[in-house]
C-alpha cells in the first residue's frame, strides 16, 4: 500500500501524459508532417521524452513514498533519488518540447 500523495502523484502523471498525447494528436491532425522519416523521428523523440519524465516522476515519488511504507533507503538517500528523479523529469520535458519544436518545423504548411 502506497501513501496517498504517491497515488495522487501517479494520477497527476497520467494526466500529464494524456495532455502530451492529446496535444500531439491535435498537432498531427491539424499540421501533418509530410515526410515519413521526420514523422517517425518526432514520434521517437516524443516517446523518449515521455518515458524519461514518467520514469523520473515515478522514481521521485517512490523514493519518498517508500520511507513511509518500508524504509529501504535512508532519508538522505531518498532525497538524493528524489533530486535525481527531478532532473530526469526536467530532461524529459525538454526532450518533449524539442519534439514539438521539430514537429512544428517539419509540418507541411
CSV table of C-alpha atoms in Angstrom, one decimal:
chain,number,residue,atom,x,y,z
A,1,UNK,CA,0.0,0.0,0.0
A,2,UNK,CA,1.5,3.3,-1.1
A,3,UNK,CA,0.8,6.6,0.6
A,4,UNK,CA,-1.9,8.9,-0.7
A,5,UNK,CA,0.4,11.5,-2.1
A,6,UNK,CA,2.1,8.9,-4.2
A,7,UNK,CA,-1.2,7.8,-5.6
A,8,UNK,CA,-2.2,11.4,-6.3
A,9,UNK,CA,1.2,12.0,-8.0
A,10,UNK,CA,0.7,9.0,-10.2
A,11,UNK,CA,-2.8,10.3,-11.2
A,12,UNK,CA,-1.2,13.6,-12.0
A,13,UNK,CA,1.5,11.8,-14.1
A,14,UNK,CA,-1.2,10.0,-16.1
A,15,UNK,CA,-3.0,13.4,-16.6
A,16,UNK,CA,0.3,14.9,-17.9
A,17,UNK,CA,0.9,12.1,-20.3
A,18,UNK,CA,-2.7,12.4,-21.5
A,19,UNK,CA,-2.2,16.1,-22.1
A,20,UNK,CA,1.0,15.5,-24.1
A,21,UNK,CA,-0.6,12.7,-26.1
A,22,UNK,CA,-3.7,14.8,-26.8
A,23,UNK,CA,-1.6,17.8,-27.9
A,24,UNK,CA,0.5,15.6,-30.2
A,25,UNK,CA,-2.7,14.1,-31.7
A,26,UNK,CA,-4.1,17.6,-32.3
A,27,UNK,CA,-0.8,18.7,-33.9
A,28,UNK,CA,-0.7,15.6,-36.0
A,29,UNK,CA,-4.3,16.1,-37.2
A,30,UNK,CA,-4.1,19.9,-37.8
A,31,UNK,CA,-0.5,20.2,-39.0
A,32,UNK,CA,0.6,16.9,-40.5
A,33,UNK,CA,4.3,16.1,-41.3
A,34,UNK,CA,4.7,15.1,-44.9
A,35,UNK,CA,8.0,13.2,-44.7
A,36,UNK,CA,7.5,9.8,-43.1
A,37,UNK,CA,11.1,9.8,-41.7
A,38,UNK,CA,10.6,13.1,-40.0
A,39,UNK,CA,7.2,11.9,-38.6
A,40,UNK,CA,9.0,8.8,-37.2
A,41,UNK,CA,11.8,10.9,-35.7
A,42,UNK,CA,9.3,13.2,-34.0
A,43,UNK,CA,7.4,10.2,-32.6
A,44,UNK,CA,10.6,8.6,-31.3
A,45,UNK,CA,11.7,11.9,-29.6
A,46,UNK,CA,8.3,12.4,-28.0
A,47,UNK,CA,8.1,8.8,-26.8
A,48,UNK,CA,11.6,9.0,-25.4
A,49,UNK,CA,10.8,12.3,-23.6
A,50,UNK,CA,7.6,11.0,-22.1
A,51,UNK,CA,9.3,7.8,-20.9
A,52,UNK,CA,12.0,10.0,-19.3
A,53,UNK,CA,9.5,12.2,-17.5
A,54,UNK,CA,7.4,9.2,-16.4
A,55,UNK,CA,10.4,7.3,-15.0
A,56,UNK,CA,11.7,10.5,-13.3
A,57,UNK,CA,8.5,11.3,-11.6
A,58,UNK,CA,7.8,7.7,-10.6
A,59,UNK,CA,11.3,7.4,-9.1
A,60,UNK,CA,11.0,10.7,-7.2
A,61,UNK,CA,7.5,9.8,-5.8
A,62,UNK,CA,8.6,6.2,-5.0
A,63,UNK,CA,11.7,7.2,-3.1
A,64,UNK,CA,10.0,9.4,-0.6
A,65,UNK,CA,6.9,7.2,-0.5
A,66,UNK,CA,9.0,4.2,0.4
A,67,UNK,CA,10.1,5.9,3.6
A,68,UNK,CA,6.6,5.6,5.0
A,69,UNK,CA,6.0,2.0,3.9
A,70,UNK,CA,9.3,0.2,4.1
A,71,UNK,CA,12.4,2.2,4.8
A,72,UNK,CA,14.7,0.7,2.1
A,73,UNK,CA,16.6,4.0,1.8
A,74,UNK,CA,17.8,6.4,4.4
A,75,UNK,CA,16.3,9.9,4.4
A,76,UNK,CA,19.4,11.4,2.7
A,77,UNK,CA,19.4,8.6,0.0
A,78,UNK,CA,15.7,9.1,-0.6
A,79,UNK,CA,16.2,12.9,-1.1
A,80,UNK,CA,19.1,12.1,-3.5
A,81,UNK,CA,16.9,9.8,-5.5
A,82,UNK,CA,14.2,12.4,-5.5
A,83,UNK,CA,16.5,15.1,-6.8
A,84,UNK,CA,17.8,12.7,-9.5
A,85,UNK,CA,14.2,12.0,-10.5
A,86,UNK,CA,13.5,15.7,-10.7
A,87,UNK,CA,16.5,16.2,-13.0
A,88,UNK,CA,15.4,13.2,-15.2
A,89,UNK,CA,11.9,14.7,-15.3
A,90,UNK,CA,13.1,18.1,-16.4
A,91,UNK,CA,15.3,16.5,-19.1
A,92,UNK,CA,12.2,14.6,-20.3
A,93,UNK,CA,10.2,17.8,-20.5
A,94,UNK,CA,13.0,19.4,-22.5
A,95,UNK,CA,13.0,16.5,-24.9
A,96,UNK,CA,9.2,16.6,-25.3
A,97,UNK,CA,9.5,20.4,-26.0
A,98,UNK,CA,12.2,19.7,-28.6
A,99,UNK,CA,10.0,17.1,-30.2
A,100,UNK,CA,7.1,19.6,-30.5
A,101,UNK,CA,9.6,22.1,-32.0
A,102,UNK,CA,10.8,19.6,-34.5
A,103,UNK,CA,7.2,18.7,-35.4
A,104,UNK,CA,6.3,22.3,-36.0
A,105,UNK,CA,9.3,22.9,-38.2
A,106,UNK,CA,8.7,19.8,-40.2
A,107,UNK,CA,5.0,20.2,-40.7
A,108,UNK,CA,3.6,20.9,-44.1
A,109,UNK,CA,2.1,24.4,-44.3
